Coordinates of N, CA and C in Angstrom, one line a residue:
M1 N 18.7 -9.4 3.7 CA 18.1 -8.3 3.1 C 16.7 -8.1 3.8
D2 N 16.4 -6.9 4.2 CA 15.2 -6.5 4.9 C 14.2 -5.9 3.8
T3 N 13.5 -6.9 3.1 CA 12.7 -6.4 1.9 C 11.6 -5.4 2.4
T4 N 11.1 -5.6 3.6 CA 10.1 -4.6 4.0 C 10.6 -3.2 4.1
A5 N 11.8 -3.0 4.6 CA 12.5 -1.7 4.7 C 12.7 -1.2 3.3
V6 N 13.2 -2.0 2.4 CA 13.5 -1.5 1.0 C 12.2 -1.1 0.3
L7 N 11.1 -1.9 0.4 CA 9.8 -1.5 -0.1 C 9.3 -0.3 0.5
K8 N 9.4 0.0 1.8 CA 9.0 1.2 2.4 C 9.8 2.4 1.8
K9 N 11.0 2.2 1.6 CA 11.9 3.3 1.1 C 11.5 3.6 -0.3
F10 N 11.2 2.6 -1.2 CA 10.7 2.8 -2.6 C 9.4 3.6 -2.5
N11 N 8.5 3.2 -1.6 CA 7.2 3.9 -1.6 C 7.4 5.3 -1.0
E12 N 8.2 5.5 -0.1 CA 8.4 6.9 0.4 C 9.0 7.8 -0.8
Y13 N 10.0 7.3 -1.6 CA 10.5 8.0 -2.7 C 9.4 8.4 -3.7
S14 N 8.3 7.7 -3.7 CA 7.2 7.9 -4.6 C 6.3 9.2 -4.3
K15 N 6.5 9.6 -3.1 CA 5.6 10.7 -2.7 C 5.9 12.0 -3.4
G16 N 4.9 12.7 -3.9 CA 5.0 13.8 -4.7 C 5.4 13.6 -6.1
T17 N 5.3 12.4 -6.7 CA 5.7 12.0 -8.0 C 4.6 11.5 -8.8
L18 N 4.8 11.1 -10.0 CA 3.8 10.5 -10.9 C 3.4 9.2 -10.2
M19 N 4.3 8.5 -9.6 CA 3.9 7.2 -8.9 C 2.8 7.4 -7.8
E20 N 2.9 8.5 -7.1 CA 1.9 8.8 -6.1 C 0.6 9.2 -6.8
T21 N 0.6 9.9 -7.9 CA -0.5 10.4 -8.7 C -1.3 9.2 -9.2
L22 N -0.6 8.1 -9.6 CA -1.2 6.9 -10.2 C -1.5 5.9 -9.1
D23 N -1.2 6.1 -7.9 CA -1.4 5.3 -6.7 C -0.5 3.9 -6.9
I24 N 0.6 4.1 -7.4 CA 1.5 2.9 -7.6 C 2.1 2.6 -6.2
E25 N 2.1 1.3 -5.9 CA 2.7 0.9 -4.6 C 3.6 -0.4 -4.8
Y26 N 4.8 -0.3 -4.3 CA 5.8 -1.4 -4.4 C 5.4 -2.4 -3.3
I27 N 5.2 -3.7 -3.7 CA 4.7 -4.6 -2.8 C 5.5 -5.9 -2.6
A28 N 6.5 -6.2 -3.5 CA 7.2 -7.5 -3.3 C 8.6 -7.3 -4.0
L29 N 9.6 -7.8 -3.3 CA 11.0 -7.7 -3.8 C 11.7 -9.0 -3.6
G30 N 12.5 -9.4 -4.6 CA 13.3 -10.6 -4.5 C 14.7 -10.4 -5.0
T31 N 15.5 -11.4 -5.1 CA 16.9 -11.2 -5.6 C 16.9 -10.8 -7.0
D32 N 15.9 -11.2 -7.9 CA 15.9 -10.8 -9.3 C 14.6 -10.2 -9.8
F33 N 13.7 -9.7 -8.8 CA 12.5 -9.1 -9.3 C 12.0 -8.0 -8.4
L34 N 11.1 -7.2 -8.9 CA 10.4 -6.2 -8.0 C 8.9 -6.1 -8.6
T35 N 8.0 -6.1 -7.7 CA 6.6 -6.1 -8.1 C 5.9 -4.8 -7.4
A36 N 5.1 -4.2 -8.3 CA 4.3 -3.0 -7.8 C 2.9 -3.2 -8.3
K37 N 1.9 -2.5 -7.6 CA 0.6 -2.7 -8.1 C 0.0 -1.2 -8.3
M38 N -1.0 -1.2 -9.1 CA -1.7 0.0 -9.5 C -3.2 -0.2 -9.6
P39 N -4.0 0.6 -9.0 CA -5.5 0.4 -9.2 C -5.9 0.9 -10.5
V40 N -6.8 0.3 -11.1 CA -7.5 0.6 -12.4 C -8.8 1.3 -12.1
N41 N -8.8 2.6 -12.4 CA -10.0 3.4 -12.1 C -10.0 4.6 -13.0
F42 N -10.9 5.6 -12.8 CA -11.0 6.8 -13.7 C -9.7 7.5 -13.8
K43 N -8.8 7.5 -12.8 CA -7.6 8.2 -12.8 C -6.6 7.8 -13.9
V44 N -6.7 6.5 -14.3 CA -5.8 5.9 -15.3 C -6.6 5.4 -16.6
H45 N -7.8 5.9 -16.7 CA -8.6 5.5 -17.9 C -8.3 6.4 -19.1
Q46 N -8.5 5.9 -20.2 CA -8.5 6.7 -21.5 C -10.0 7.0 -21.8
P47 N -10.4 7.8 -22.7 CA -11.8 8.2 -22.9 C -12.8 7.1 -23.1
Y48 N -12.4 5.9 -23.5 CA -13.3 4.8 -23.6 C -13.5 4.0 -22.3
G49 N -12.9 4.5 -21.2 CA -13.1 3.8 -19.9 C -12.2 2.6 -19.7
Q50 N -11.1 2.5 -20.5 CA -10.2 1.4 -20.3 C -8.9 2.0 -19.8
L51 N -8.1 1.0 -19.3 CA -6.8 1.4 -18.8 C -6.0 2.0 -19.9
H52 N -5.4 3.2 -19.6 CA -4.7 3.9 -20.7 C -3.3 3.3 -20.8
G53 N -2.9 3.1 -22.0 CA -1.6 2.5 -22.4 C -0.5 3.3 -21.8
G54 N -0.6 4.6 -21.7 CA 0.4 5.5 -21.1 C 0.6 5.3 -19.6
A55 N -0.6 5.0 -18.9 CA -0.5 4.7 -17.5 C 0.2 3.4 -17.2
T56 N -0.1 2.4 -18.1 CA 0.5 1.1 -18.1 C 2.0 1.2 -18.3
A57 N 2.4 2.0 -19.2 CA 3.8 2.3 -19.5 C 4.5 3.0 -18.4
A58 N 3.8 3.9 -17.7 CA 4.3 4.5 -16.5 C 4.6 3.6 -15.4
L59 N 3.6 2.6 -15.2 CA 3.8 1.6 -14.2 C 5.0 0.7 -14.6
A60 N 5.1 0.3 -15.8 CA 6.2 -0.5 -16.2 C 7.6 0.2 -16.0
E61 N 7.7 1.5 -16.4 CA 8.9 2.2 -16.3 C 9.2 2.5 -14.8
S62 N 8.3 2.7 -14.0 CA 8.5 2.9 -12.6 C 9.1 1.7 -11.9
V63 N 8.5 0.5 -12.2 CA 9.0 -0.7 -11.5 C 10.3 -1.1 -12.1
G64 N 10.6 -0.9 -13.4 CA 11.9 -1.2 -14.0 C 13.0 -0.3 -13.5
S65 N 12.7 1.0 -13.3 CA 13.7 1.9 -12.8 C 14.0 1.6 -11.3
A66 N 12.9 1.4 -10.5 CA 13.2 1.1 -9.1 C 14.0 -0.2 -8.9
A67 N 13.7 -1.1 -9.8 CA 14.4 -2.4 -9.6 C 15.9 -2.2 -9.9
S68 N 16.3 -1.4 -10.9 CA 17.7 -1.1 -11.2 C 18.3 -0.4 -10.0
N69 N 17.6 0.5 -9.3 CA 18.1 1.3 -8.3 C 18.5 0.4 -7.1
F70 N 17.8 -0.8 -7.0 CA 18.1 -1.7 -5.9 C 19.5 -2.3 -6.0
F71 N 20.0 -2.4 -7.3 CA 21.3 -3.1 -7.6 C 22.5 -2.2 -7.7
I72 N 22.3 -0.9 -7.5 CA 23.4 0.0 -7.6 C 23.8 0.6 -6.3
D73 N 25.0 1.3 -6.3 CA 25.4 2.1 -5.1 C 24.9 3.5 -5.3
N74 N 23.8 3.8 -4.6 CA 23.0 5.0 -4.8 C 23.9 6.3 -4.4
K75 N 24.9 6.1 -3.7 CA 25.7 7.2 -3.2 C 26.5 7.7 -4.4
S76 N 27.0 6.9 -5.4 CA 27.8 7.3 -6.5 C 27.2 7.1 -7.8
K77 N 26.1 6.4 -7.9 CA 25.5 6.0 -9.2 C 24.0 6.5 -9.2
F78 N 23.4 6.6 -10.4 CA 22.0 6.7 -10.6 C 21.5 6.1 -11.9
I79 N 20.3 5.9 -12.0 CA 19.7 5.2 -13.1 C 18.9 6.1 -14.0
N80 N 19.0 6.0 -15.3 CA 18.1 6.7 -16.3 C 17.6 5.6 -17.2
G81 N 16.3 5.6 -17.5 CA 15.7 4.8 -18.4 C 16.0 5.3 -19.8
I82 N 16.5 4.4 -20.7 CA 16.9 4.8 -22.1 C 16.1 4.2 -23.1
Q83 N 15.3 3.2 -22.8 CA 14.5 2.5 -23.7 C 13.4 1.8 -23.1
L84 N 12.1 1.9 -23.6 CA 10.9 1.2 -23.1 C 10.1 0.8 -24.3
S85 N 9.8 -0.5 -24.4 CA 8.9 -0.9 -25.4 C 7.8 -1.8 -24.7
I86 N 6.6 -1.6 -25.1 CA 5.5 -2.2 -24.4 C 4.4 -2.7 -25.4
N87 N 4.0 -3.9 -25.2 CA 2.8 -4.5 -25.9 C 1.7 -4.7 -25.0
H88 N 0.5 -4.1 -25.5 CA -0.7 -4.2 -24.7 C -1.5 -5.4 -25.3
I89 N -1.8 -6.3 -24.4 CA -2.4 -7.6 -24.8 C -3.9 -7.6 -24.6
K90 N -4.3 -7.1 -23.4 CA -5.7 -7.1 -23.1 C -6.2 -5.9 -22.4
S91 N -7.4 -5.4 -22.6 CA -7.9 -4.2 -21.9 C -8.3 -4.5 -20.5
K92 N -8.4 -3.4 -19.7 CA -8.9 -3.6 -18.3 C -9.6 -2.3 -17.9
R93 N -10.8 -2.5 -17.3 CA -11.7 -1.4 -16.9 C -11.6 -1.0 -15.4
E94 N -11.5 -2.0 -14.6 CA -11.5 -1.7 -13.2 C -10.8 -2.9 -12.5
G95 N -10.4 -2.6 -11.3 CA -9.6 -3.6 -10.5 C -8.2 -3.2 -10.2
V96 N -7.3 -4.1 -10.3 CA -5.9 -3.8 -10.0 C -5.0 -4.5 -11.0
V97 N -3.8 -3.9 -11.3 CA -2.8 -4.5 -12.1 C -1.5 -4.6 -11.3
F98 N -0.7 -5.6 -11.6 CA 0.5 -5.9 -10.9 C 1.6 -6.0 -12.0
A99 N 2.7 -5.2 -11.8 CA 3.8 -5.2 -12.7 C 5.0 -5.8 -12.0
T100 N 5.6 -6.9 -12.6 CA 6.8 -7.5 -12.0 C 7.9 -7.4 -13.0
A101 N 8.9 -6.7 -12.6 CA 10.2 -6.6 -13.3 C 11.1 -7.7 -12.9
K102 N 11.6 -8.4 -14.0 CA 12.5 -9.5 -13.8 C 13.8 -9.2 -14.6
N103 N 14.9 -9.3 -13.9 CA 16.2 -9.0 -14.5 C 16.6 -9.9 -15.6
I104 N 16.9 -9.4 -16.8 CA 17.4 -10.2 -17.9 C 19.0 -10.0 -18.0
H105 N 19.4 -8.8 -17.8 CA 20.9 -8.5 -17.8 C 21.2 -7.4 -16.8
K106 N 22.2 -7.6 -16.0 CA 22.6 -6.6 -15.0 C 24.1 -6.4 -15.2
G107 N 24.4 -5.5 -16.1 CA 25.9 -5.2 -16.3 C 26.3 -4.0 -15.5
K108 N 27.5 -3.5 -15.7 CA 28.1 -2.4 -15.0 C 27.4 -1.1 -15.4
T109 N 27.1 -1.0 -16.7 CA 26.6 0.2 -17.3 C 25.1 0.1 -17.8
T110 N 24.7 -1.0 -18.0 CA 23.2 -1.2 -18.5 C 22.5 -2.3 -17.8
H111 N 21.2 -2.1 -17.6 CA 20.4 -3.2 -17.0 C 19.2 -3.3 -18.0
L112 N 18.9 -4.6 -18.2 CA 17.7 -4.9 -19.0 C 16.7 -5.7 -18.2
W113 N 15.4 -5.2 -18.3 CA 14.3 -5.8 -17.5 C 13.2 -6.2 -18.4
E114 N 12.6 -7.3 -18.1 CA 11.3 -7.7 -18.7 C 10.2 -7.4 -17.6
I115 N 9.2 -6.7 -18.0 CA 8.1 -6.3 -17.0 C 6.8 -6.9 -17.5
T116 N 6.2 -7.8 -16.7 CA 5.0 -8.4 -17.0 C 3.9 -7.8 -16.2
I117 N 2.8 -7.4 -16.8 CA 1.7 -6.7 -16.1 C 0.5 -7.7 -16.2
V118 N 0.0 -8.1 -15.1 CA -1.2 -9.0 -15.0 C -2.2 -8.3 -14.1
D119 N -3.5 -8.8 -14.2 CA -4.5 -8.3 -13.3 C -4.6 -9.2 -12.1
E120 N -5.6 -8.9 -11.2 CA -5.9 -9.8 -10.0 C -6.2 -11.2 -10.3
N121 N -6.6 -11.5 -11.5 CA -7.0 -12.8 -11.9 C -5.8 -13.5 -12.7
N122 N -4.7 -12.8 -12.7 CA -3.5 -13.3 -13.4 C -3.6 -13.3 -14.9
N123 N -4.6 -12.5 -15.4 CA -4.7 -12.3 -16.9 C -3.6 -11.4 -17.3
L124 N -2.9 -11.8 -18.4 CA -1.9 -11.0 -19.0 C -2.4 -9.7 -19.6
I125 N -2.0 -8.5 -19.2 CA -2.5 -7.3 -19.6 C -1.5 -6.7 -20.6
S126 N -0.2 -6.6 -20.2 CA 0.9 -6.0 -21.1 C 2.2 -6.7 -20.7
V127 N 3.1 -6.6 -21.7 CA 4.5 -7.1 -21.5 C 5.4 -5.9 -22.0
A128 N 6.4 -5.6 -21.2 CA 7.4 -4.5 -21.5 C 8.7 -5.0 -21.4
K129 N 9.7 -4.3 -22.1 CA 11.1 -4.5 -22.0 C 11.7 -3.1 -21.8
M130 N 12.5 -3.0 -20.7 CA 13.1 -1.7 -20.5 C 14.6 -1.8 -20.3
T131 N 15.3 -0.9 -20.9 CA 16.8 -0.8 -20.7 C 17.1 0.5 -19.9
N132 N 17.9 0.3 -18.9 CA 18.3 1.4 -18.0 C 19.9 1.6 -18.2
I133 N 20.4 2.8 -18.1 CA 21.8 3.1 -18.1 C 22.2 3.5 -16.7
V134 N 23.3 3.0 -16.2 CA 23.9 3.3 -14.9 C 24.9 4.4 -15.1
L135 N 24.6 5.6 -14.4 CA 25.5 6.8 -14.6 C 26.2 7.1 -13.3
T136 N 27.3 7.8 -13.4 CA 28.0 8.2 -12.2 C 27.5 9.6 -11.8
K137 N 27.2 9.8 -10.6 CA 26.8 11.2 -10.0 C 28.1 12.1 -10.1
K138 N 27.8 13.3 -10.4 CA 28.8 14.3 -10.4 C 28.8 15.2 -9.2

């Protein structure tokens, strides 16, 4: 598996999307995980100057969806997220956050991911769980 090529492809797919708007970049890939990073700055702040929970959820959903895409036949199948739950543990004002999606269940029709979001000092920021459905292209 050429992880560099896969990460490049994921980052190319992000152009012109919310992932590009939030400066999300996919940076690491393994057999059961995918990691992306997102800068914490004014673009992702809520009015109190802290990382917006919605931006954190968008990061979690982005990495969870991309991770599922790695495990399917993209010619005949596609992924839709059907459930995301997220707990915000700690606030963050500036720096970088890293979201790592780890596979809990990889079935034929559903995938379940746990997404852990930490900062550059490995402080736990948020934890999410995401369920994706695998659908057939028509």
